XYZ file of C-alpha atoms in Angstrom:
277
model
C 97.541 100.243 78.279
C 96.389 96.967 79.565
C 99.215 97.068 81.937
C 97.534 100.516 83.539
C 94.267 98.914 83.790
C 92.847 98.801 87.274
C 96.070 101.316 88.982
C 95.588 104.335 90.279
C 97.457 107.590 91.266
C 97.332 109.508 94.590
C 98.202 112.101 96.046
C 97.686 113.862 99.086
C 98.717 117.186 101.003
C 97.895 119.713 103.980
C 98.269 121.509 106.662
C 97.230 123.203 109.497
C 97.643 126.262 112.274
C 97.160 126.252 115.811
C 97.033 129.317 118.167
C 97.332 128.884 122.344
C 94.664 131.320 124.414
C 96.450 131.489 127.694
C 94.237 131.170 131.155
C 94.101 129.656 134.402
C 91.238 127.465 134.017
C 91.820 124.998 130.670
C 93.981 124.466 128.249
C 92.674 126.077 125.102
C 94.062 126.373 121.411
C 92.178 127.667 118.209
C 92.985 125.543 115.330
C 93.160 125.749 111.425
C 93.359 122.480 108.891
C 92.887 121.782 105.902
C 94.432 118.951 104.070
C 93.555 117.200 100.220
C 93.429 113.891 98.962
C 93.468 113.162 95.099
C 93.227 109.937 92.581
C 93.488 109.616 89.170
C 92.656 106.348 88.089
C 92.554 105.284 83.808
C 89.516 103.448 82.436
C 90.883 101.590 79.919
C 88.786 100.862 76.474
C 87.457 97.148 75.812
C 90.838 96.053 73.348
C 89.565 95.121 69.587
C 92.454 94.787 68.432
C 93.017 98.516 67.184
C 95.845 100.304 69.883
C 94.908 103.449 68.250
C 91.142 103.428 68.599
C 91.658 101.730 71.953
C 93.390 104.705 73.414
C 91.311 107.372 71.648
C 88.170 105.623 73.571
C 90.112 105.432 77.091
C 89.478 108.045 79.741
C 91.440 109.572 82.708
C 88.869 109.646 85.845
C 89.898 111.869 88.917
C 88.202 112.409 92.323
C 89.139 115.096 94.988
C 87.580 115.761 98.643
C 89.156 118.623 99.985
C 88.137 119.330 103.822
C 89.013 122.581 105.831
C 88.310 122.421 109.891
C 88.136 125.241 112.190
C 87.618 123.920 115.567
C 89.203 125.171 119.226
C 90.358 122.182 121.529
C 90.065 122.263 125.243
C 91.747 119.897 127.616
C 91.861 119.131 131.439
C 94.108 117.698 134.134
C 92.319 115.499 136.623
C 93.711 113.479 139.443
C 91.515 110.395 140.067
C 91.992 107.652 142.516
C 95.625 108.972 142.883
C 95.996 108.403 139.192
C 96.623 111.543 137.074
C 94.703 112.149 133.725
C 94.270 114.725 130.729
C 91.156 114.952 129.143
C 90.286 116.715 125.976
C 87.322 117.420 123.479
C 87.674 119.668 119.531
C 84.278 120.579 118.186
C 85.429 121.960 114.842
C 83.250 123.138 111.695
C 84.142 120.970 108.565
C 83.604 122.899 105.109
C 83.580 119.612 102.546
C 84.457 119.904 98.794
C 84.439 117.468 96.463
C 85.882 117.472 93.029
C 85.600 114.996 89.874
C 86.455 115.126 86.085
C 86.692 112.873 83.339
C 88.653 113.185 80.007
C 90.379 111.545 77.285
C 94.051 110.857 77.381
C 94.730 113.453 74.667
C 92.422 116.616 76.916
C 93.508 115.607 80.201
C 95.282 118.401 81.758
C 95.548 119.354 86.095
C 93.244 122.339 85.272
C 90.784 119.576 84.471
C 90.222 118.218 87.945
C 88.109 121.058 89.047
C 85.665 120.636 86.552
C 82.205 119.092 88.905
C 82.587 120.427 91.775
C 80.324 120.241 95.221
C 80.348 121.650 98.661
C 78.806 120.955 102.325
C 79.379 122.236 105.713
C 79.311 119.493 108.746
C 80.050 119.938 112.380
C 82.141 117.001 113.841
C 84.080 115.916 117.173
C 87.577 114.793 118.025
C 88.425 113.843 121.562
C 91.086 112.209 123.813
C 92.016 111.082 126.882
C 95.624 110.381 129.072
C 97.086 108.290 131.915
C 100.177 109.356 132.948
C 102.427 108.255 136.018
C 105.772 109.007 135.945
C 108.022 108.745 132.652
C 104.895 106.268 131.608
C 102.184 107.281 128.908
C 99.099 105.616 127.810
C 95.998 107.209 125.589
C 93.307 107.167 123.372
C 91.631 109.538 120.846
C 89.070 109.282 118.989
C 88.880 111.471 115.613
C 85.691 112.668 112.592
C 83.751 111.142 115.936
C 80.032 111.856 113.829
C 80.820 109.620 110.760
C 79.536 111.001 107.468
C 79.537 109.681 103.932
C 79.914 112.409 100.674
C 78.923 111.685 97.652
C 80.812 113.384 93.995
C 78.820 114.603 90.824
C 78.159 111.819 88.960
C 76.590 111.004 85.065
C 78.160 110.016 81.750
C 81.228 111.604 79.834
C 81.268 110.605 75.918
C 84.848 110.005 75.324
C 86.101 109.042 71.724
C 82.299 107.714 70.994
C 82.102 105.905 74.609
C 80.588 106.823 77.630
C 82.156 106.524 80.637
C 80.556 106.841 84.190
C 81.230 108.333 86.799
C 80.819 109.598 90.648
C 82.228 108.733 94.049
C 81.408 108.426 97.716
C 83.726 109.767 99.853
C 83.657 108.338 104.056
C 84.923 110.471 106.894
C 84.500 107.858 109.522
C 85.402 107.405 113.162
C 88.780 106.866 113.817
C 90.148 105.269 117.388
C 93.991 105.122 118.091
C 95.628 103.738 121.224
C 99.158 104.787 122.074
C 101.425 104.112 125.155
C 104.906 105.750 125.609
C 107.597 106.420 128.052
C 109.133 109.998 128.409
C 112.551 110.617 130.253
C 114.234 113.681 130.163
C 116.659 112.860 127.607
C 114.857 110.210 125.948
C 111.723 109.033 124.491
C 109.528 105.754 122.563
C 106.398 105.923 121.774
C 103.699 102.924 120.012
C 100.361 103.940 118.524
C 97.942 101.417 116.807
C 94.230 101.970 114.727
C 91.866 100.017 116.606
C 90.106 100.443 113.115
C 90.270 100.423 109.516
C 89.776 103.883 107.909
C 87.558 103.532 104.851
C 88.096 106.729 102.628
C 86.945 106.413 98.951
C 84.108 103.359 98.484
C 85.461 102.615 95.147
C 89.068 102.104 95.577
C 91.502 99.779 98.171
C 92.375 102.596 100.092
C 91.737 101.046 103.713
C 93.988 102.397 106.065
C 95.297 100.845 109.618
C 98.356 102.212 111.064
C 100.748 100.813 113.526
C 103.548 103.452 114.233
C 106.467 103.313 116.535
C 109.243 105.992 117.094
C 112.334 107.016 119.126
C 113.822 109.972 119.898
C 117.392 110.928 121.834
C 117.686 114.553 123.126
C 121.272 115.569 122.906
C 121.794 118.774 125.631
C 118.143 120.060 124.799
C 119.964 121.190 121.452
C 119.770 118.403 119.035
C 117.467 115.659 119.021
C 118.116 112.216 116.910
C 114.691 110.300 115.555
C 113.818 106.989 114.083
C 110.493 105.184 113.533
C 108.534 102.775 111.715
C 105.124 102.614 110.543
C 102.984 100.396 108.741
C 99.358 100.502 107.234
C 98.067 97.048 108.576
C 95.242 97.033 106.109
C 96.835 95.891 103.394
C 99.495 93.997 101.666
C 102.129 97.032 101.810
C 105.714 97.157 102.855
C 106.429 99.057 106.509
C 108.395 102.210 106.214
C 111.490 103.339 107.947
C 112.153 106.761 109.201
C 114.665 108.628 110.557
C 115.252 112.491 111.071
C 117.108 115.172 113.254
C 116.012 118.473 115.293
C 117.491 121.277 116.118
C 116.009 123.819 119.122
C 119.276 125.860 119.231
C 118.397 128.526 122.760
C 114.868 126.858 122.360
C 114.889 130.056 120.375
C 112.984 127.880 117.121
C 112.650 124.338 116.196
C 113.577 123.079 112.967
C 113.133 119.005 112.037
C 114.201 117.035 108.976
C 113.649 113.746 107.936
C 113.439 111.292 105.759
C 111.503 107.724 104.924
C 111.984 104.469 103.204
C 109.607 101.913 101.964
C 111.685 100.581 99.077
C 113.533 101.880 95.800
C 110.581 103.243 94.525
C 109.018 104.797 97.837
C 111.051 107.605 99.672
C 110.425 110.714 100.946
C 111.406 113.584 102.618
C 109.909 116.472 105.232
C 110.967 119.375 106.650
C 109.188 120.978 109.563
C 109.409 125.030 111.225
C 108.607 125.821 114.809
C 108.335 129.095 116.881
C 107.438 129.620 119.957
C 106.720 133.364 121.307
């Protein structure tokens, strides 16, 4: 047990929806997300010696923040000076819940996490902006542009004759990415890189940074062959290698898998669905 003292679990999931509405004026698209981010973190008992009473006294804390967005996002090609630009803006609602439990090693059960739970509707901002001249990108967006900060139920649990606090603050913060790429017809590499650290929960190291670069090789508008790399610059942590394929057979549906590395105990795997009607 003293081993898991101070680690933590997480584990996050999403997803999101995105319908075009056709005109002559802007480009406009409806949008849907929601995604979920989860950690589980053991609060060990003080050790007197006695394993048994020791994990009898120690608790399993969890925290949640689950955030749904409904937003539309509206863009716009300029020329300026000769130079040729996109502009875009997504005011989206934000529906906030937050979720926290604590129990002892012997009650702690997934159903559990739900226990104190909280809820708050925001409105927030994401925009963007491009250069483009020839096969030659370069950008910025900025994302959660009205930075809040969420706080969790908190109090005391009694746990095997102990109590244990707890309660979290959650951050959605301002997030600004630069990116630069070039686009050929049969090829494409692309670099994008926080400007900022990403704070998320106040009580953990969860500081995130990315740097991310990928590649991608269009075979005959058929098959496409990607690799990248990304790394979270914010901490201490190995980069991670990708690598995946596509398949747009008649540009009739698209259908990508891939797969990462970080190291033996870090992989993953993704599989994504397209249509287009």
């Amino acid at each position: 047990m003293q081993a898991l003292d101070g680690t933590q679990a997480k584990v996050d999931f999403g997803g999101a929806v995105a319908f075009g509405l056709p005109n002559r004026f802007v480009a406009a698209n409806v949008f849907g997300k929601a995604y979920v981010e989860n950690v589980a973190t053991p609060d060990i008992a003080p050790d007197q010696g006695d394993p048994v009473t020791q994990a009898q006294k120690t608790a399993i804390k969890t925290a949640s923040v689950a955030v749904t967005e409904l937003g539309i996002s509206l863009a716009k090609y300029q020329t300026l000076l000769g130079q040729h630009f996109s502009f875009g803006i997504s005011p989206k609602l934000q529906r906030i819940y937050t979720y926290t439990s604590v129990n002892s090693l012997q009650d702690f059960k997934f159903d559990n996490i739900r226990e104190d739970s909280t809820g708050e509707t925001a409105f927030n901002l994401d925009a963007g902006a491009l250069w483009f001249h020839g096969p030659f990108r370069a950008g910025i967006s900025a994302r959660n542009m009205l930075s809040r900060t969420i706080d969790t139920k908190s109090g005391f649990v009694t746990v095997g004759g102990r109590d244990v606090a707890y309660g979290y603050q959650y951050q959605l913060q301002p997030l600004y990415t630069v990116g630069a790429g070039f686009i050929a017809d049969y090829f494409q590499l692309s670099v994008d890189y926080d400007l900022n650290k990403e704070k998320k929960f106040t009580q953990f190291d969860d500081d995130v940074q990315m740097f991310r670069a990928g590649i991608e090789v269009d075979l005959v508008r058929q098959i496409q062959l990607r690799g990248g790399y990304h790394k979270n610059l914010a901490r201490d942590s190995e980069g991670t290698l990708t690598a995946g394929i596509g398949l747009s057979p008649l540009n009739l549906f698209e259908l990508s898998v891939a797969a990462s590395y970080t190291s033996p105990q870090a992989m993953g795997a993704s599989v994504n669905f397209l249509a287009t009607y």
